[in-house]
CSV table of C-alpha atoms in Angstrom, one decimal:
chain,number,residue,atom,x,y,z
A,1,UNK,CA,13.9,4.6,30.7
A,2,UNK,CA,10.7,3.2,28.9
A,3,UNK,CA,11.6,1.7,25.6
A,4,UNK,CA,8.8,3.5,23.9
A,5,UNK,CA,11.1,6.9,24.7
A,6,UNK,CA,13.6,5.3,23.3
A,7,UNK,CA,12.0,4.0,20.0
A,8,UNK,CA,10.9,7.4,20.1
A,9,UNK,CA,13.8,9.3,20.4
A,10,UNK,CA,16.5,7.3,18.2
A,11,UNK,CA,16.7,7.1,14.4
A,12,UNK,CA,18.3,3.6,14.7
A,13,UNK,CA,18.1,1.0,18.1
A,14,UNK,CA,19.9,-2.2,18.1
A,15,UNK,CA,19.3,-4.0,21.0
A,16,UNK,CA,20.2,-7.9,22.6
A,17,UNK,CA,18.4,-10.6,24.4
A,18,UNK,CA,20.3,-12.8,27.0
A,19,UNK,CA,18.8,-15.4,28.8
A,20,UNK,CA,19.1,-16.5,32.3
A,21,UNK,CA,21.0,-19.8,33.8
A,22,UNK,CA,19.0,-22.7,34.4
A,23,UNK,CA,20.7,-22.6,37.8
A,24,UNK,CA,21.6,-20.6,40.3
A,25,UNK,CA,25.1,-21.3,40.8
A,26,UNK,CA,25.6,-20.2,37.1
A,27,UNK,CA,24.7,-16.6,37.7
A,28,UNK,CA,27.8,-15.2,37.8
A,29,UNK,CA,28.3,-16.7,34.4
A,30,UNK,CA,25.6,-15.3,33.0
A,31,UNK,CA,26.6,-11.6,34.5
A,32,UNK,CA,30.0,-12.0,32.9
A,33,UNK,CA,27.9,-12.4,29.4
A,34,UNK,CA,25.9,-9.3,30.5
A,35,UNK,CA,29.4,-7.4,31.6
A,36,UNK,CA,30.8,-8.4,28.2
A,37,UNK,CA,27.4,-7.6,25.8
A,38,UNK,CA,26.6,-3.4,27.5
A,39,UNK,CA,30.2,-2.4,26.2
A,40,UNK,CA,28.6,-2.7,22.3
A,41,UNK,CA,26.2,0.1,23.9
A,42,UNK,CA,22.9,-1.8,22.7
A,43,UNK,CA,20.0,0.4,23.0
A,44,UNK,CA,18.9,-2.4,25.4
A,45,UNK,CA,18.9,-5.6,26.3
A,46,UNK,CA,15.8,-8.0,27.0
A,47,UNK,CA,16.2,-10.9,29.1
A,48,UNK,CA,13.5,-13.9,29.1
A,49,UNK,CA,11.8,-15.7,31.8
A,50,UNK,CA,13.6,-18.3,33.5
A,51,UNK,CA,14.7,-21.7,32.0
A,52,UNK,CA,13.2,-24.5,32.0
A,53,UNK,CA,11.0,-24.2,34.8
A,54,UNK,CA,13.2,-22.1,37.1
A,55,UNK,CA,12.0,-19.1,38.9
A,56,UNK,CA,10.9,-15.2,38.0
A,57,UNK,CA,14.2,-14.2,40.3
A,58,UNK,CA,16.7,-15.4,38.2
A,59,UNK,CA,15.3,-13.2,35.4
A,60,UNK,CA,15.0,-10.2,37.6
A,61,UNK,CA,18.8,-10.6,38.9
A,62,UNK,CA,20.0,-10.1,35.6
A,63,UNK,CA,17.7,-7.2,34.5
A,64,UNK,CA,19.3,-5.6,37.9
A,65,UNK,CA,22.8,-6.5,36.0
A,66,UNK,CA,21.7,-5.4,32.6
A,67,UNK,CA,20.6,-2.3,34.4
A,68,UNK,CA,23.6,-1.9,36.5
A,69,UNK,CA,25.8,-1.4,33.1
A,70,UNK,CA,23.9,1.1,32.3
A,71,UNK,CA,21.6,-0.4,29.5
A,72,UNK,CA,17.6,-0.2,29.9
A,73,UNK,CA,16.3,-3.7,30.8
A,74,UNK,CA,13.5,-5.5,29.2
A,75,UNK,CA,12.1,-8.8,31.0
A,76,UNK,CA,9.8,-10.8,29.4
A,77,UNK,CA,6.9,-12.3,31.5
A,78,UNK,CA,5.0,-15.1,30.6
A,79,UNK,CA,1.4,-16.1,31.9
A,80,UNK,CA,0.2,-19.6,30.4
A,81,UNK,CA,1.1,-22.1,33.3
A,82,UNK,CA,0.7,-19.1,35.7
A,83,UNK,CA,-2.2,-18.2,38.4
A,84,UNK,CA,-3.0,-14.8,39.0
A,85,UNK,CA,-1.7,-14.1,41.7
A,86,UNK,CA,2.4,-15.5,40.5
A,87,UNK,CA,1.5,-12.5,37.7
A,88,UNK,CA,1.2,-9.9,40.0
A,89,UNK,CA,3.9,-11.5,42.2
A,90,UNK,CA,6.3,-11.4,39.7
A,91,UNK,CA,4.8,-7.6,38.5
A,92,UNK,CA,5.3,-6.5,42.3
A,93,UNK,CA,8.8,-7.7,42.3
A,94,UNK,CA,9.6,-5.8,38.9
A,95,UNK,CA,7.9,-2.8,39.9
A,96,UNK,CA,10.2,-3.2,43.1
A,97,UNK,CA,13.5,-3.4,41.5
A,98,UNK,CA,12.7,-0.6,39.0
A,99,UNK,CA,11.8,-2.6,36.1
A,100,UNK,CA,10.1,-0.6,33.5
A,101,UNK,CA,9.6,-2.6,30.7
A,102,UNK,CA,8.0,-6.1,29.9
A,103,UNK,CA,7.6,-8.2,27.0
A,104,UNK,CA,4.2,-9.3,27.6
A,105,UNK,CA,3.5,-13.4,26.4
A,106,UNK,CA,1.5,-16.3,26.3
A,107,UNK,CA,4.1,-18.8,26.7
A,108,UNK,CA,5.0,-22.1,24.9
A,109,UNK,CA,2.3,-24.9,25.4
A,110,UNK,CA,4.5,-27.3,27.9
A,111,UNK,CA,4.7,-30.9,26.6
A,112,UNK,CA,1.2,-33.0,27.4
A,113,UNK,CA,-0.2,-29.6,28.6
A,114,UNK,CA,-4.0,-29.9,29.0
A,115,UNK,CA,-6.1,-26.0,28.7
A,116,UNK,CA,-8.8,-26.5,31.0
A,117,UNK,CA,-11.6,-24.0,31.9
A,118,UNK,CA,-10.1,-23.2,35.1
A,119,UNK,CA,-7.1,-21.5,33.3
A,120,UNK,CA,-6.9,-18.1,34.4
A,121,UNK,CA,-4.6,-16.9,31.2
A,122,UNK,CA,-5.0,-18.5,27.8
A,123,UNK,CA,-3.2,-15.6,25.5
A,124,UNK,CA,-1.3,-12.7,25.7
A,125,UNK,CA,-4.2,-10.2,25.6
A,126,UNK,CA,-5.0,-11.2,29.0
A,127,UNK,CA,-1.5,-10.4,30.5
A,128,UNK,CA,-1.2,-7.1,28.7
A,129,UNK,CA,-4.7,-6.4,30.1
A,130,UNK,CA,-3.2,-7.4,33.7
A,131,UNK,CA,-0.2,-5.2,33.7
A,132,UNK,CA,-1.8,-2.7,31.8
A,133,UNK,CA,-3.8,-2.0,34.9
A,134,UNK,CA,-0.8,-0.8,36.9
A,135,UNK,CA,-0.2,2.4,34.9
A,136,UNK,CA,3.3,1.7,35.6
A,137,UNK,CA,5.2,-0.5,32.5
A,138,UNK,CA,6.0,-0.5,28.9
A,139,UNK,CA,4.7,-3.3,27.3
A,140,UNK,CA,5.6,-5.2,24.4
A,141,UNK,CA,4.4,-7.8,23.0
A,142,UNK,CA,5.7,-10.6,20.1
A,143,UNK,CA,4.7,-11.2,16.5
A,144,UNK,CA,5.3,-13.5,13.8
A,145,UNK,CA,5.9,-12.1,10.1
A,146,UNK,CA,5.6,-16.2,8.8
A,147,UNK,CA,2.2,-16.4,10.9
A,148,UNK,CA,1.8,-17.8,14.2
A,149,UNK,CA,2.1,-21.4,14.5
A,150,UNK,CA,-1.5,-22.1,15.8
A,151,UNK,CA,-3.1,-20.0,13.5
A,152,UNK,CA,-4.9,-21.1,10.7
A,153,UNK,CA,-3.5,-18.7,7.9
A,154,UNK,CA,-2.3,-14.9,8.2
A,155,UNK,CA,-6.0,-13.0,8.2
A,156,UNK,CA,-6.5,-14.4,11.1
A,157,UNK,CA,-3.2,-14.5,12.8
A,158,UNK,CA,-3.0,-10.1,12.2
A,159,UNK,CA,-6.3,-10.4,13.6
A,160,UNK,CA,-5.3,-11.5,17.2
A,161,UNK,CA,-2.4,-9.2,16.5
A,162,UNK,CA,-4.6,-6.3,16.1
A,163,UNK,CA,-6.4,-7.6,19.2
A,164,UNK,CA,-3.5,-7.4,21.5
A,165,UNK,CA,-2.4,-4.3,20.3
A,166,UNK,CA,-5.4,-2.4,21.1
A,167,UNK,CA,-5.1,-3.7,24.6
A,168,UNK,CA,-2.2,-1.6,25.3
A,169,UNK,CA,1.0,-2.8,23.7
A,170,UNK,CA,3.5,-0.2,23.0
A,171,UNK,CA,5.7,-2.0,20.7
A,172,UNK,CA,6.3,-5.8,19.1
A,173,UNK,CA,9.1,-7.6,18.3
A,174,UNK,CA,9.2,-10.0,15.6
A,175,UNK,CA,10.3,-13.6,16.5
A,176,UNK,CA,13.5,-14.7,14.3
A,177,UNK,CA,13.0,-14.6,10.2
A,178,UNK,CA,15.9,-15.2,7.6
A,179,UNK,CA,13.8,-14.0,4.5
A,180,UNK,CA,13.4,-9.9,4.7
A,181,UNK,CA,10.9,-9.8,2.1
A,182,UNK,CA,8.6,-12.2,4.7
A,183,UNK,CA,8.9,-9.3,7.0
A,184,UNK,CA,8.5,-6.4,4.4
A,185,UNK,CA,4.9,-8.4,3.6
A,186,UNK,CA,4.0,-8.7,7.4
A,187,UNK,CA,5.2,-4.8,8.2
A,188,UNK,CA,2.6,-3.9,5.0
A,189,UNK,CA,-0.1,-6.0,6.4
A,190,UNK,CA,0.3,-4.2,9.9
A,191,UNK,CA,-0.3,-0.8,8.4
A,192,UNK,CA,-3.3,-1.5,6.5
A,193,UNK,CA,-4.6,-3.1,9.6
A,194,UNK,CA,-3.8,-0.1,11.4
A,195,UNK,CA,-1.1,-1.8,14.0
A,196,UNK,CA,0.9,1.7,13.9
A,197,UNK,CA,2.5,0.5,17.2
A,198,UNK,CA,6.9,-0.1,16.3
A,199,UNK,CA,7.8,-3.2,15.2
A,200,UNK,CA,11.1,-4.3,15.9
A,201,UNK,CA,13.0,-6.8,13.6
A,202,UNK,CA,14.3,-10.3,15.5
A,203,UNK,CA,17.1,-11.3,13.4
A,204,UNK,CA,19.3,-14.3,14.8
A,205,UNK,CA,22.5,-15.2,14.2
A,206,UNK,CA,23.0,-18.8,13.2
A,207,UNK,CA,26.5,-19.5,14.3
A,208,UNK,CA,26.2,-23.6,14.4
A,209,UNK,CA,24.2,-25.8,12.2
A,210,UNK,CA,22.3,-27.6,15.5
A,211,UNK,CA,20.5,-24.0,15.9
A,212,UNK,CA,18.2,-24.6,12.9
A,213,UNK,CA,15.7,-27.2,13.2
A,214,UNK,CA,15.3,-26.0,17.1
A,215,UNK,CA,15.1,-22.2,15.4
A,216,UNK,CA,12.6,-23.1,12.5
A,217,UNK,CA,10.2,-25.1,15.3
A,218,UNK,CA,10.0,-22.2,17.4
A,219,UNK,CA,9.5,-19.1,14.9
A,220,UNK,CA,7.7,-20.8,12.0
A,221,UNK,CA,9.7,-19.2,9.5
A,222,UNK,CA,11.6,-20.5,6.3
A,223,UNK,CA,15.3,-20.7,5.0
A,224,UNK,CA,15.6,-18.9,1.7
A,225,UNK,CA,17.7,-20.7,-0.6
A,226,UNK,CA,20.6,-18.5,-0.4
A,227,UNK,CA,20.9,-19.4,3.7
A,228,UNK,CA,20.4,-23.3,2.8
A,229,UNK,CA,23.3,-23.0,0.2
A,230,UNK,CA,25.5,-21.2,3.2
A,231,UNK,CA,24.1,-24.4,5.4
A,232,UNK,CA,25.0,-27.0,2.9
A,233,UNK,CA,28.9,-25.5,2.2
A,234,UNK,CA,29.8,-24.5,5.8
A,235,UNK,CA,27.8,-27.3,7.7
A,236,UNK,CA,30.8,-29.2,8.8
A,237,UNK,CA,33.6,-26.6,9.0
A,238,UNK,CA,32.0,-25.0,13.0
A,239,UNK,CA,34.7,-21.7,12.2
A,240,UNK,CA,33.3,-21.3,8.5
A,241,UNK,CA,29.8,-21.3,9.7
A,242,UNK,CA,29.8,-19.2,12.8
A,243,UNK,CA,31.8,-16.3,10.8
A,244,UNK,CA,29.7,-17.1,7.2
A,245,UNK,CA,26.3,-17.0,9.8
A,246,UNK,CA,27.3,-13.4,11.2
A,247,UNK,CA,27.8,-12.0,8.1
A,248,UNK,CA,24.8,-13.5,7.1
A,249,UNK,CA,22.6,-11.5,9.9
A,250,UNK,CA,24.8,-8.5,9.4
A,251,UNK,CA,23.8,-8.4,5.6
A,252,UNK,CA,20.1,-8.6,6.9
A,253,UNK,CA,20.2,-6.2,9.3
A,254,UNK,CA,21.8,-3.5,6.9
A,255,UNK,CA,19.2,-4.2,4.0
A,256,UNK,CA,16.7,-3.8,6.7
A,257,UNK,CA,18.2,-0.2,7.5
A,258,UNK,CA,18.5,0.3,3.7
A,259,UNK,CA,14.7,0.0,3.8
A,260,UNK,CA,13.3,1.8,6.6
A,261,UNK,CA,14.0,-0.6,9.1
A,262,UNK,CA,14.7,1.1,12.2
A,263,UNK,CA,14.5,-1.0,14.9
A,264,UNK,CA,16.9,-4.0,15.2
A,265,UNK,CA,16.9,-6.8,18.0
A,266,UNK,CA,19.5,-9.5,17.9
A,267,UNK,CA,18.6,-12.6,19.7
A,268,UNK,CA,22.6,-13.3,20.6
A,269,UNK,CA,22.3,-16.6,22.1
A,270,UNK,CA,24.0,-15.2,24.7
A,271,UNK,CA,27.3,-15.2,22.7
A,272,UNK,CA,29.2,-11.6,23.4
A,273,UNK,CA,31.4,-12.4,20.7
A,274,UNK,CA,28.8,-13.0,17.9
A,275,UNK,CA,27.0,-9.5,19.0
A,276,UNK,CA,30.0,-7.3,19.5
A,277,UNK,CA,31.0,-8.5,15.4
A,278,UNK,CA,27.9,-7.6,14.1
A,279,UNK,CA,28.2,-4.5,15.6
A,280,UNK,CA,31.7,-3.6,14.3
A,281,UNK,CA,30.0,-4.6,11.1
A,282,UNK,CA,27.4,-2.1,11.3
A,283,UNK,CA,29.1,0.7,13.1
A,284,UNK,CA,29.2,3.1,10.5
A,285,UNK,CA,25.7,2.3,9.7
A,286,UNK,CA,24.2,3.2,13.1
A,287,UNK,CA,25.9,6.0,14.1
A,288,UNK,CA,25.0,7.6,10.4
């Protein structure tokens, strides 16, 4: 099923990223996460593109696996270090196994990466453009309600939004944010910018204190005080902060719903445990 049905036909989604193994030999691992996570019935479940350098298959294999327990894969596909032809590669091999949705990216600049002119891809408009072309995906694409870290302030940074948007993207999903009024300010600069497309709300369990400065770096957003007070009581007790960090997200995610916030995607760290509690904790809430 294309996640735009399914944004379409459900009052409330709550869905799970995984991430595949950096190796191969730890793919059965990794399914055993997937076997564990599609009992909590998430609406679906994206998985990102390789690790560290390893290869489109390894994503694919456990899209097959989120598929296979009968939850509607997402597999994100980035272009940045990629020719044109390892795009449509990849996109073949997708379209091959059924694969109907992708989260359309740029990509992390790699250490000491140099953009030359040769460069086939240099931002995400340019994927969505390539896969567009197929008539055959749902594609998302990824937003930041703290701006993007390379852009110079938040006019412009909605302004590239808007840009790959009108390319073809059928919804976006917000990278991690602890603050829900940062996200109630982004979702109201959207609609006057006419980016009518869903929006999906990233929210991330913080479960050890070694997830935050990596966590900050890659979603540019801020702690609100109340989270840095949780940090600073629980930092050294691991049990105290992985329970005091799900409630934490939980508490996020229902104010979200309280406001209008539909659409929910819990980036699980591949931790079963962690996403199967926050759904107990909003169980009620969903099926309301």
């Amino acid at each position: 099923m294309k996640i735009s049905e399914i944004l379409n036909n459900k009052n409330v989604t709550v869905s799970f990223e995984v991430f595949p193994p950096k190796e191969w030999v730890k793919i059965a691992d990794t399914k055993k996460v997937i076997s564990e996570m599609v009992k909590d019935k998430p609406s679906f479940m994206s998985v990102t593109y390789g690790a560290s350098g390893t290869t489109s298959g390894y994503t694919t294999e456990i899209a097959n696996a989120i598929h296979e327990g009968g939850v509607t894969p997402l597999s994100h596909l980035t272009c940045l270090t990629s020719t044109k032809e390892k795009i449509n590669s990849v996109l073949d091999e997708l379209e091959e196994n059924g694969v109907e949705n992708i989260l359309a990216l740029r990509g992390d600049i790699p250490k000491d990466f140099v953009m030359s002119e040769a460069q086939y891809y240099h931002h995400a408009y340019e994927l969505v453009n390539e896969i567009k072309a197929r008539n055959h995906f749902c594609i998302g694409g990824a937003c930041y309600p703290e701006v993007h870290p390379e852009s110079a302030n938040r006019v412009e940074d909605i302004a590239h939004l808007k840009e790959k948007v009108d390319c073809g993207i059928d919804f976006l999903t917000t990278q991690m944010f602890f603050d829900n009024e940062k996200f109630y300010n982004f979702r109201e600069m959207c609609a006057i910018k006419e980016i009518n497309v869903p929006i999906i709300a990233g929210i991330m369990p913080i479960t050890n204190a070694k997830q935050i400065k990596r966590s900050v770096e890659l979603s540019n957003c801020s702690l609100p005080k109340k989270f840095e007070r949780i940090m600073e009581r629980f930092v050294e007790n691991p049990d105290a902060m992985k329970q005091a960090g799900i409630i934490y997200a939980t508490e996020q995610i229902i104010d979200l719903m309280a406001n209008g916030v539909n659409n929910i995607h819990i980036y699980t760290m591949n931790k079963p445990d962690v996403a199967h509690q926050i759904m107990e904790g909003l169980s009620a809430i969903i099926n309301e």
